[in-house]
Amino acid sequence: MANYKEIIGKTEFKNAFFNTIALTFISLTLEMTAGLVIALILKRNFKGKELLRSLMLVPMGVPTLVSGVAMTYIFGLYGYFNALLQKLHIIEMPIDWASGGFKTLLMVSVADMWKVTPMVILLLLAGLESIPDEVYEASNIDGATAWQTFKYVTLPLLKPSITMALILRAIDAFRIFELVLVLAGRATPVISTFAYDEYNNYANAYTSAAASTILLLMIAVFIVSYLKIAGTKEEQ
């Protein structure tokens, strides 16, 4: 208990705790939104769909460390993104995306989204493919609009796939490590990098273990809470 009391009193841990929650929320929002939109597009029949599906899987094959280094070319001080913003006259001076704060969390979230959104797309696309065409035909006959069909037919039937994708991605988002370490260093700590520093740099094995246990509890609380909320809505 003394180890938990010690880390909870540290400003670094408090920052890491809130950064972990914020990063998870931003990442899940971006990934689930992008994944659902792209899955709906890939569900349609159009020329080049199979090629697009194959290209979509490429980020999954790139090691996380490599993708983090690649993202430094985009979000670096003189990277492509700052150059684009300057050409569009949105900014005058380059933005230091790795200096900390919300912009750093957003940068890491976008990098994480590029890496793992294909998995979300695959899960949601599998769910969309499993919905019978007869359901949409019945909805069309009843005169439902495209939005009504999406809201009252597609989303409810896609709920199991959304739940699976959300839980898998939440677990990964909570324990994100390499991308934060490569892109943000120690300017924006999360619980996993805090635990790493405690063990590797300060030789505090017990406080590192305490931080890791807190991370495990956070993941468990999120999953149980989500399943309870989702189950309650389904009963209603």
XYZ file of N, CA and C in Angstrom:
708
model
N 0.822 -1.208 0.000
C 0.000 0.000 0.000
C 0.860 1.264 0.000
N 2.029 1.166 0.613
C 2.936 2.318 0.637
C 3.385 2.682 -0.772
N 3.550 1.681 -1.624
C 3.953 1.933 -3.010
C 2.859 2.674 -3.780
N 1.604 2.271 -3.557
C 0.487 2.966 -4.208
C 0.393 4.405 -3.701
N 0.557 4.577 -2.405
C 0.498 5.914 -1.824
C 1.602 6.797 -2.386
N 2.773 6.213 -2.617
C 3.919 6.981 -3.134
C 3.664 7.475 -4.549
N 3.202 6.583 -5.424
C 3.024 7.004 -6.823
C 1.821 7.916 -6.994
N 0.771 7.705 -6.204
C -0.408 8.572 -6.310
C -0.065 10.003 -5.903
N 0.923 10.140 -5.033
C 1.345 11.478 -4.615
C 2.268 12.160 -5.607
N 2.698 11.448 -6.642
C 3.620 12.030 -7.630
C 2.859 12.775 -8.716
N 3.349 13.964 -9.042
C 2.736 14.748 -10.117
C 2.858 14.024 -11.452
N 3.996 13.335 -11.663
C 4.209 12.612 -12.918
C 3.149 11.530 -13.122
N 2.794 10.844 -12.040
C 1.781 9.788 -12.166
C 0.404 10.393 -12.448
N 0.090 11.507 -11.778
C -1.197 12.152 -12.026
C -1.309 12.576 -13.486
N -0.233 13.152 -14.030
C -0.231 13.538 -15.441
C -0.379 12.318 -16.336
N 0.342 11.244 -15.990
C 0.276 10.017 -16.782
C -1.129 9.420 -16.751
N -1.773 9.475 -15.592
C -3.123 8.931 -15.430
C -4.114 9.666 -16.338
N -4.120 10.983 -16.256
C -5.062 11.761 -17.059
C -4.713 11.704 -18.549
N -3.419 11.659 -18.885
C -3.025 11.528 -20.282
C -3.485 10.195 -20.867
N -3.422 9.140 -20.065
C -3.858 7.821 -20.524
C -5.346 7.818 -20.837
N -6.135 8.411 -19.944
C -7.581 8.465 -20.165
C -7.916 9.321 -21.384
N -7.285 10.491 -21.492
C -7.548 11.391 -22.621
C -7.129 10.753 -23.935
N -5.957 10.120 -23.948
C -5.454 9.483 -25.160
C -6.366 8.342 -25.595
N -6.852 7.573 -24.630
C -7.767 6.473 -24.945
C -9.062 6.998 -25.546
N -9.616 8.051 -24.949
C -10.872 8.627 -25.438
C -10.709 9.178 -26.855
N -9.638 9.926 -27.086
C -9.411 10.513 -28.412
C -9.178 9.413 -29.445
N -8.349 8.432 -29.106
C -8.028 7.356 -30.040
C -9.263 6.542 -30.409
N -10.049 6.174 -29.401
C -11.253 5.386 -29.665
C -12.245 6.153 -30.529
N -12.396 7.447 -30.252
C -13.318 8.267 -31.039
C -12.887 8.323 -32.497
N -11.598 8.586 -32.739
C -11.095 8.677 -34.108
C -11.162 7.330 -34.824
N -10.730 6.279 -34.146
C -10.638 4.961 -34.785
C -12.013 4.360 -35.067
N -12.941 4.478 -34.124
C -14.272 3.920 -34.347
C -15.020 4.695 -35.427
N -14.862 6.013 -35.442
C -15.527 6.830 -36.458
C -14.970 6.525 -37.840
N -13.628 6.572 -37.965
C -12.995 6.297 -39.264
C -13.251 4.856 -39.696
N -13.171 3.923 -38.754
C -13.379 2.516 -39.084
C -14.780 2.251 -39.604
N -15.787 2.858 -38.978
C -17.168 2.654 -39.403
C -17.427 3.264 -40.775
N -16.910 4.471 -40.999
C -17.105 5.133 -42.293
C -16.462 4.325 -43.418
N -15.216 3.896 -43.205
C -14.512 3.136 -44.247
C -15.152 1.770 -44.459
N -15.605 1.128 -43.373
C -16.275 -0.171 -43.502
C -17.558 -0.045 -44.314
N -18.312 1.038 -44.098
C -19.539 1.254 -44.870
C -19.224 1.481 -46.349
N -18.107 2.166 -46.617
C -17.703 2.389 -48.012
C -17.291 1.070 -48.665
N -16.506 0.265 -47.952
C -16.037 -1.008 -48.499
C -17.154 -2.034 -48.637
N -18.273 -1.819 -47.949
C -19.419 -2.723 -48.082
C -20.083 -2.566 -49.442
N -19.953 -1.398 -50.036
C -20.563 -1.131 -51.335
C -19.747 -1.776 -52.458
N -20.379 -1.954 -53.583
C -19.703 -2.510 -54.754
C -19.223 -1.374 -55.649
N -17.929 -1.331 -55.899
C -17.350 -0.333 -56.798
C -16.048 -0.885 -57.367
N -15.609 -0.288 -58.425
C -14.404 -0.751 -59.105
C -13.172 -0.476 -58.235
N -12.332 -1.496 -58.084
C -11.114 -1.370 -57.296
C -11.303 -1.648 -55.816
N -12.468 -2.191 -55.450
C -12.744 -2.437 -54.026
C -11.775 -3.462 -53.436
N -11.487 -4.526 -54.181
C -10.596 -5.572 -53.670
C -9.178 -5.029 -53.462
N -8.720 -4.172 -54.383
C -7.401 -3.561 -54.235
C -7.357 -2.669 -53.007
N -8.430 -1.905 -52.804
C -8.492 -1.007 -51.656
C -8.499 -1.797 -50.351
N -9.188 -2.919 -50.340
C -9.207 -3.764 -49.144
C -7.817 -4.301 -48.830
N -7.075 -4.653 -49.865
C -5.720 -5.172 -49.655
C -4.786 -4.081 -49.139
N -4.865 -2.888 -49.731
C -4.011 -1.777 -49.307
C -4.328 -1.351 -47.874
N -5.574 -1.532 -47.490
C -6.004 -1.145 -46.154
C -5.267 -1.920 -45.066
N -4.824 -3.135 -45.400
C -4.186 -3.995 -44.409
C -2.704 -3.686 -44.208
N -2.122 -2.856 -45.062
C -0.684 -2.584 -45.012
C -0.228 -2.056 -43.650
N -0.922 -1.047 -43.052
C -0.444 -0.537 -41.752
C -0.352 -1.599 -40.663
N -1.199 -2.633 -40.741
C -1.163 -3.674 -39.717
C 0.135 -4.469 -39.751
N 0.776 -4.518 -40.922
C 2.011 -5.274 -41.055
C 3.259 -4.491 -40.679
N 3.096 -3.203 -40.404
C 4.243 -2.364 -40.043
C 4.444 -2.418 -38.528
N 5.645 -2.752 -38.053
C 5.894 -2.755 -36.598
C 5.596 -1.391 -35.992
N 5.078 -1.394 -34.774
C 4.680 -0.146 -34.114
C 5.842 0.828 -33.994
N 7.016 0.317 -33.679
C 8.187 1.182 -33.546
C 8.530 1.848 -34.869
N 8.431 1.094 -35.951
C 8.729 1.636 -37.286
C 7.695 2.689 -37.676
N 6.429 2.414 -37.405
C 5.390 3.388 -37.744
C 5.559 4.668 -36.921
N 6.021 4.536 -35.678
C 6.270 5.712 -34.848
C 7.382 6.575 -35.425
N 8.459 5.926 -35.858
C 9.566 6.673 -36.463
C 9.109 7.331 -37.757
N 8.308 6.619 -38.552
C 7.806 7.184 -39.807
C 6.944 8.416 -39.539
N 6.184 8.382 -38.454
C 5.314 9.508 -38.134
C 6.095 10.752 -37.710
N 7.340 10.573 -37.273
C 8.150 11.743 -36.925
C 8.453 12.588 -38.158
N 8.471 11.957 -39.348
C 8.672 12.712 -40.582
C 7.444 13.562 -40.928
N 6.297 13.137 -40.419
C 5.062 13.881 -40.680
C 4.839 14.959 -39.633
N 5.008 14.603 -38.354
C 4.686 15.528 -37.264
C 5.912 16.193 -36.646
N 7.064 16.020 -37.259
C 8.254 16.701 -36.754
C 8.125 18.207 -36.896
N 9.023 18.946 -36.247
C 8.963 20.404 -36.282
C 9.015 20.920 -37.717
N 9.818 20.263 -38.543
C 9.891 20.635 -39.962
C 9.381 19.486 -40.835
N 8.361 18.807 -40.324
C 7.767 17.681 -41.029
C 6.776 18.107 -42.097
N 6.196 17.102 -42.735
C 5.287 17.361 -43.857
C 4.008 18.072 -43.421
N 3.513 17.746 -42.233
C 2.243 18.340 -41.800
C 2.382 19.834 -41.544
N 3.454 20.242 -40.866
C 3.691 21.675 -40.655
C 3.914 22.393 -41.978
N 4.624 21.732 -42.890
C 4.860 22.338 -44.205
C 3.541 22.548 -44.944
N 2.634 21.564 -44.847
C 1.327 21.691 -45.492
C 0.522 22.827 -44.883
N 0.512 22.914 -43.546
C -0.236 23.974 -42.878
C 0.315 25.355 -43.227
N 1.636 25.453 -43.400
C 2.233 26.732 -43.774
C 1.899 27.105 -45.210
N 1.880 26.123 -46.099
C 1.525 26.398 -47.495
C 0.072 26.835 -47.631
N -0.769 26.296 -46.741
C -2.181 26.682 -46.761
C -2.425 27.964 -45.970
N -1.340 28.551 -45.421
C -1.394 29.797 -44.651
C -2.276 29.659 -43.399
N -2.322 28.455 -42.839
C -3.058 28.231 -41.602
C -2.189 28.622 -40.404
N -0.895 28.365 -40.510
C 0.053 28.744 -39.454
C 1.203 29.517 -40.082
N 1.876 30.338 -39.275
C 3.038 31.083 -39.753
C 4.339 30.413 -39.323
N 4.357 29.918 -38.079
C 5.535 29.250 -37.551
C 5.231 27.764 -37.331
N 6.238 26.895 -37.505
C 6.012 25.462 -37.285
C 5.566 25.177 -35.860
N 4.673 24.212 -35.711
C 4.168 23.805 -34.403
C 4.983 22.625 -33.892
N 5.390 22.730 -32.639
C 6.104 21.618 -32.007
C 5.063 20.659 -31.425
N 4.687 19.664 -32.210
C 3.618 18.753 -31.820
C 4.014 17.875 -30.633
N 5.300 17.731 -30.394
C 5.765 16.843 -29.319
C 6.069 17.593 -28.026
N 5.651 18.862 -27.920
C 6.005 19.663 -26.749
C 5.103 19.409 -25.547
N 4.055 18.623 -25.732
C 3.146 18.325 -24.628
C 1.789 18.965 -24.817
N 0.847 18.575 -23.974
C -0.496 19.133 -24.048
C -1.396 18.373 -25.008
N -2.523 19.001 -25.337
C -3.533 18.344 -26.164
C -3.010 18.020 -27.553
N -2.192 18.925 -28.119
C -1.704 18.690 -29.484
C -0.835 17.439 -29.569
N -0.095 17.137 -28.510
C 0.720 15.928 -28.499
C -0.163 14.688 -28.395
N -1.188 14.751 -27.566
C -2.128 13.638 -27.458
C -2.828 13.393 -28.782
N -3.185 14.471 -29.468
C -3.836 14.350 -30.776
C -2.885 13.729 -31.794
N -1.616 14.143 -31.762
C -0.614 13.586 -32.675
C -0.465 12.085 -32.465
N -0.329 11.662 -31.221
C -0.180 10.234 -30.919
C -1.439 9.474 -31.320
N -2.603 10.067 -31.106
C -3.868 9.416 -31.453
C -3.986 9.202 -32.960
N -3.578 10.197 -33.739
C -3.624 10.069 -35.202
C -2.648 8.991 -35.673
N -1.457 8.972 -35.084
C -0.476 7.943 -35.431
C -0.989 6.555 -35.075
N -1.628 6.450 -33.914
C -2.191 5.170 -33.487
C -3.349 4.771 -34.388
N -4.148 5.751 -34.802
C -5.287 5.481 -35.678
C -4.826 4.888 -37.006
N -3.762 5.453 -37.578
C -3.241 4.935 -38.849
C -2.804 3.483 -38.713
N -2.240 3.139 -37.567
C -1.690 1.810 -37.370
C -2.758 0.753 -37.141
N -3.796 1.066 -36.383
C -4.713 0.020 -35.913
C -6.128 0.112 -36.468
N -6.476 1.205 -37.149
C -7.822 1.307 -37.705
C -8.162 0.160 -38.650
N -7.202 -0.380 -39.445
C -7.539 -1.537 -40.292
C -8.156 -2.699 -39.522
N -7.721 -2.927 -38.295
C -8.314 -4.004 -37.500
C -9.769 -3.690 -37.178
N -10.045 -2.426 -36.845
C -11.414 -2.009 -36.567
C -12.272 -2.174 -37.821
N -11.715 -1.800 -38.959
C -12.449 -1.923 -40.225
C -12.790 -3.377 -40.505
N -11.843 -4.273 -40.305
C -12.086 -5.697 -40.552
C -13.209 -6.230 -39.671
N -13.193 -5.873 -38.391
C -14.232 -6.343 -37.473
C -15.605 -5.793 -37.858
N -15.666 -4.503 -38.171
C -16.943 -3.890 -38.527
C -17.422 -4.362 -39.895
N -16.488 -4.561 -40.812
C -16.865 -5.031 -42.140
C -17.424 -6.454 -42.077
N -16.812 -7.280 -41.226
C -17.334 -8.633 -41.039
C -18.755 -8.591 -40.482
N -19.002 -7.656 -39.568
C -20.348 -7.504 -39.027
C -21.336 -7.029 -40.077
N -20.913 -6.095 -40.924
C -21.786 -5.599 -41.990
C -22.104 -6.694 -43.004
N -21.109 -7.500 -43.319
C -21.314 -8.573 -44.299
C -22.278 -9.638 -43.768
N -22.369 -9.747 -42.443
C -23.238 -10.775 -41.853
C -24.702 -10.349 -41.778
N -24.979 -9.076 -42.034
C -26.371 -8.602 -42.002
C -27.081 -9.040 -43.280
N -28.188 -9.763 -43.187
C -28.891 -10.255 -44.386
C -29.420 -9.115 -45.252
N -29.375 -9.294 -46.559
C -29.903 -8.281 -47.479
C -31.409 -8.112 -47.323
N -32.093 -9.169 -46.862
C -33.546 -9.105 -46.710
C -33.958 -8.017 -45.715
N -33.095 -7.782 -44.729
C -33.404 -6.753 -43.729
C -33.454 -5.376 -44.380
N -32.503 -5.110 -45.272
C -32.477 -3.822 -45.957
C -33.621 -3.715 -46.967
N -33.976 -4.824 -47.584
C -35.098 -4.813 -48.521
C -36.396 -4.484 -47.792
N -36.557 -5.065 -46.591
C -37.755 -4.775 -45.799
C -37.781 -3.313 -45.367
N -36.625 -2.793 -45.004
C -36.536 -1.388 -44.608
C -36.874 -0.470 -45.775
N -36.423 -0.839 -46.964
C -36.702 -0.056 -48.166
C -38.188 -0.075 -48.506
N -38.792 -1.244 -48.348
C -40.224 -1.378 -48.630
C -41.051 -0.530 -47.661
N -40.580 -0.473 -46.403
C -41.291 0.320 -45.393
C -41.092 1.820 -45.565
N -40.242 2.211 -46.532
C -40.059 3.628 -46.826
C -39.065 4.335 -45.934
N -38.182 3.582 -45.297
C -37.194 4.202 -44.425
C -36.144 4.954 -45.244
N -35.698 6.099 -44.721
C -34.631 6.847 -45.378
C -33.290 6.171 -45.110
N -32.256 6.646 -45.787
C -30.920 6.064 -45.599
C -30.450 6.233 -44.154
N -30.736 7.405 -43.568
C -30.334 7.644 -42.179
C -31.120 6.768 -41.212
N -32.416 6.617 -41.450
C -33.242 5.766 -40.590
C -32.797 4.307 -40.675
N -32.446 3.860 -41.881
C -31.958 2.489 -42.055
C -30.651 2.286 -41.299
N -29.767 3.279 -41.389
C -28.487 3.181 -40.683
C -28.690 3.185 -39.169
N -29.574 4.066 -38.685
C -29.762 4.233 -37.244
C -30.534 3.079 -36.607
N -31.584 2.616 -37.283
C -32.472 1.636 -36.663
C -32.265 0.200 -37.157
N -31.477 0.031 -38.201
C -31.239 -1.318 -38.725
C -29.762 -1.688 -38.627
N -28.900 -0.886 -39.271
C -27.482 -1.235 -39.335
C -26.811 -1.192 -37.968
N -26.945 -0.076 -37.261
C -26.261 0.069 -35.972
C -26.666 -0.990 -34.940
N -27.977 -1.245 -34.746
C -28.336 -2.289 -33.775
C -27.790 -3.667 -34.137
N -27.839 -4.034 -35.428
C -27.343 -5.334 -35.840
C -25.816 -5.399 -35.833
N -25.182 -4.234 -35.878
C -23.719 -4.169 -35.870
C -23.165 -4.069 -34.461
N -24.034 -3.998 -33.479
C -23.606 -3.774 -32.097
C -22.598 -4.806 -31.587
N -22.759 -6.123 -31.843
C -21.748 -7.092 -31.369
C -20.360 -6.814 -31.929
N -20.277 -6.449 -33.196
C -18.979 -6.146 -33.816
C -18.397 -4.860 -33.251
N -19.252 -3.874 -33.008
C -18.790 -2.618 -32.415
C -18.251 -2.868 -31.013
N -18.957 -3.696 -30.249
C -18.518 -4.015 -28.893
C -17.157 -4.699 -28.904
N -16.993 -5.676 -29.776
C -15.717 -6.390 -29.870
C -14.593 -5.444 -30.262
N -14.823 -4.616 -31.284
C -13.796 -3.680 -31.749
C -13.453 -2.669 -30.657
N -14.459 -2.172 -29.968
C -14.243 -1.160 -28.934
C -13.435 -1.722 -27.766
N -13.770 -2.936 -27.336
C -13.049 -3.534 -26.211
C -11.604 -3.830 -26.583
N -11.381 -4.431 -27.754
C -10.014 -4.749 -28.183
C -9.172 -3.496 -28.324
N -9.758 -2.459 -28.909
C -8.997 -1.233 -29.103
C -8.785 -0.483 -27.791
N -9.751 -0.549 -26.885
C -9.595 0.132 -25.596
C -8.445 -0.476 -24.807
N -8.345 -1.804 -24.835
C -7.248 -2.469 -24.126
C -5.906 -2.004 -24.676
N -5.786 -1.951 -26.006
C -4.535 -1.497 -26.624
C -4.270 -0.022 -26.345
N -5.335 0.786 -26.383
C -5.166 2.231 -26.175
C -4.708 2.534 -24.757
N -5.252 1.824 -23.785
C -4.847 2.043 -22.395
C -3.373 1.708 -22.183
N -2.899 0.655 -22.839
C -1.525 0.208 -22.596
C -0.559 0.653 -23.702
N -0.902 1.711 -24.422
C -0.029 2.220 -25.477
C 1.335 2.588 -24.893
N 2.392 2.253 -25.628
C 3.739 2.456 -25.089
C 4.713 2.990 -26.144
N 4.948 2.206 -27.202
C 6.011 2.570 -28.151
C 5.758 3.901 -28.841
N 4.529 4.135 -29.302
C 4.251 5.376 -30.024
C 4.467 6.603 -29.151
N 4.041 6.522 -27.908
C 4.226 7.657 -26.996
C 5.706 7.899 -26.752
N 6.459 6.823 -26.564
C 7.878 6.959 -26.269
C 8.638 7.542 -27.463
N 8.266 7.132 -28.690
C 8.955 7.602 -29.890
C 8.537 9.026 -30.248
N 7.241 9.302 -30.220
C 6.737 10.585 -30.698
C 6.787 11.692 -29.639
N 6.507 11.341 -28.390
C 6.401 12.370 -27.352
C 7.514 12.305 -26.323
N 8.266 11.205 -26.290
C 9.306 11.066 -25.284
C 8.706 11.081 -23.884
N 9.317 11.823 -22.998
C 8.821 11.915 -21.627
C 8.091 13.232 -21.357
N 7.872 14.003 -22.411
C 7.137 15.263 -22.245
C 5.663 14.996 -21.951
N 5.157 13.886 -22.477
C 3.758 13.514 -22.263
C 3.704 12.070 -21.788
N 3.833 11.835 -20.486
C 3.857 10.464 -19.993
C 2.466 9.834 -19.968
N 2.420 8.516 -20.140
C 1.218 7.728 -19.885
C 1.610 6.688 -18.839
N 0.653 5.927 -18.366
C 0.955 5.024 -17.259
C 1.993 3.975 -17.653
N 1.934 3.490 -18.877
C 2.899 2.467 -19.298
C 4.318 3.020 -19.346
N 4.494 4.245 -19.849
C 5.831 4.833 -19.878
C 6.284 5.244 -18.476
N 5.325 5.632 -17.619
C 5.656 5.937 -16.225
C 6.177 4.693 -15.512
N 5.492 3.565 -15.710
C 5.924 2.304 -15.098
C 7.294 1.888 -15.635
N 7.525 2.128 -16.922
C 8.821 1.808 -17.530
C 9.939 2.631 -16.905
N 9.691 3.919 -16.750
C 10.700 4.798 -16.150
C 10.982 4.420 -14.695
N 9.931 4.112 -13.959
C 10.117 3.733 -12.557
C 11.014 2.504 -12.435
N 10.837 1.563 -13.341
C 11.612 0.318 -13.260
C 12.995 0.471 -13.889
N 13.040 1.058 -15.077
C 14.281 1.068 -15.851
C 15.232 2.190 -15.454
N 14.693 3.364 -15.154
C 15.547 4.522 -14.887
C 15.764 4.801 -13.402
N 14.761 4.417 -12.585
C 14.874 4.712 -11.159
C 14.969 3.457 -10.290
N 14.953 2.283 -10.926
C 15.096 0.999 -10.217
C 14.050 0.822 -9.119
N 12.854 1.352 -9.351
C 11.755 1.191 -8.394
C 10.806 0.107 -8.907
N 11.177 -1.139 -8.689
C 10.388 -2.259 -9.219
C 8.994 -2.312 -8.608
N 8.869 -1.955 -7.337
C 7.587 -2.087 -6.649
C 6.611 -0.981 -7.053
N 7.105 0.243 -7.198
C 6.213 1.314 -7.663
C 5.840 1.108 -9.125
N 6.756 0.531 -9.906
C 6.448 0.193 -11.294
C 5.332 -0.848 -11.346
N 5.422 -1.850 -10.474
C 4.387 -2.887 -10.410
C 3.057 -2.294 -9.955
N 3.097 -1.349 -9.028
C 1.874 -0.704 -8.547
C 1.193 0.070 -9.676
N 1.993 0.797 -10.460
C 1.443 1.544 -11.591
C 0.836 0.599 -12.620
N 1.498 -0.523 -12.872
C 0.994 -1.504 -13.824
C -0.318 -2.115 -13.338
N -0.425 -2.342 -12.035
C -1.658 -2.892 -11.467
C -2.807 -1.900 -11.596
N -2.517 -0.627 -11.389
C -3.538 0.407 -11.558
C -4.013 0.445 -13.010
N -3.085 0.284 -13.946
C -3.445 0.252 -15.365
C -4.367 -0.929 -15.648
N -4.048 -2.075 -15.076
C -4.896 -3.260 -15.247
C -6.302 -3.002 -14.707
N -6.393 -2.366 -13.553
C -7.692 -2.061 -12.957
C -8.481 -1.072 -13.826
N -7.786 -0.108 -14.413
C -8.456 0.846 -15.300
C -9.082 0.142 -16.490
N -8.340 -0.795 -17.087
C -8.856 -1.550 -18.231
C -10.076 -2.376 -17.816
N -9.972 -3.040 -16.661
C -11.069 -3.879 -16.182
C -12.316 -3.052 -15.904
N -12.138 -1.889 -15.267
C -13.278 -1.017 -14.957
C -13.947 -0.533 -16.232
N -13.158 -0.166 -17.229
C -13.720 0.308 -18.497
C -14.545 -0.788 -19.160
N -13.989 -1.992 -19.248
C -14.677 -3.087 -19.937
C -15.975 -3.448 -19.225
N -15.910 -3.599 -17.902
C -17.107 -3.953 -17.136
C -18.167 -2.865 -17.248
N -17.744 -1.612 -17.156
C -18.689 -0.491 -17.249
C -19.349 -0.448 -18.618
N -18.555 -0.629 -19.663
C -19.116 -0.584 -21.017
C -20.108 -1.719 -21.230
N -19.730 -2.934 -20.824
C -20.625 -4.080 -21.004
C -21.918 -3.895 -20.206
N -21.807 -3.308 -19.031
C -23.009 -3.066 -18.218
C -23.909 -2.035 -18.861
N -23.323 -0.949 -19.362
C -24.104 0.094 -20.024
C -24.739 -0.434 -21.301
N -23.940 -1.160 -22.091
C -24.441 -1.721 -23.353
C -25.550 -2.723 -23.091
N -25.368 -3.551 -22.038
C -26.394 -4.538 -21.713
C -27.686 -3.884 -21.248
N -27.569 -2.797 -20.483
C -28.749 -2.080 -20.008
C -29.524 -1.465 -21.164
N -28.799 -0.875 -22.124
C -29.462 -0.271 -23.287
C -30.149 -1.336 -24.129
N -29.520 -2.517 -24.235
C -30.107 -3.590 -25.035
C -31.400 -4.090 -24.407
N -31.415 -4.182 -23.065
C -32.644 -4.603 -22.386
C -33.763 -3.593 -22.569
N -33.391 -2.300 -22.546
C -34.405 -1.264 -22.746
C -34.972 -1.316 -24.149
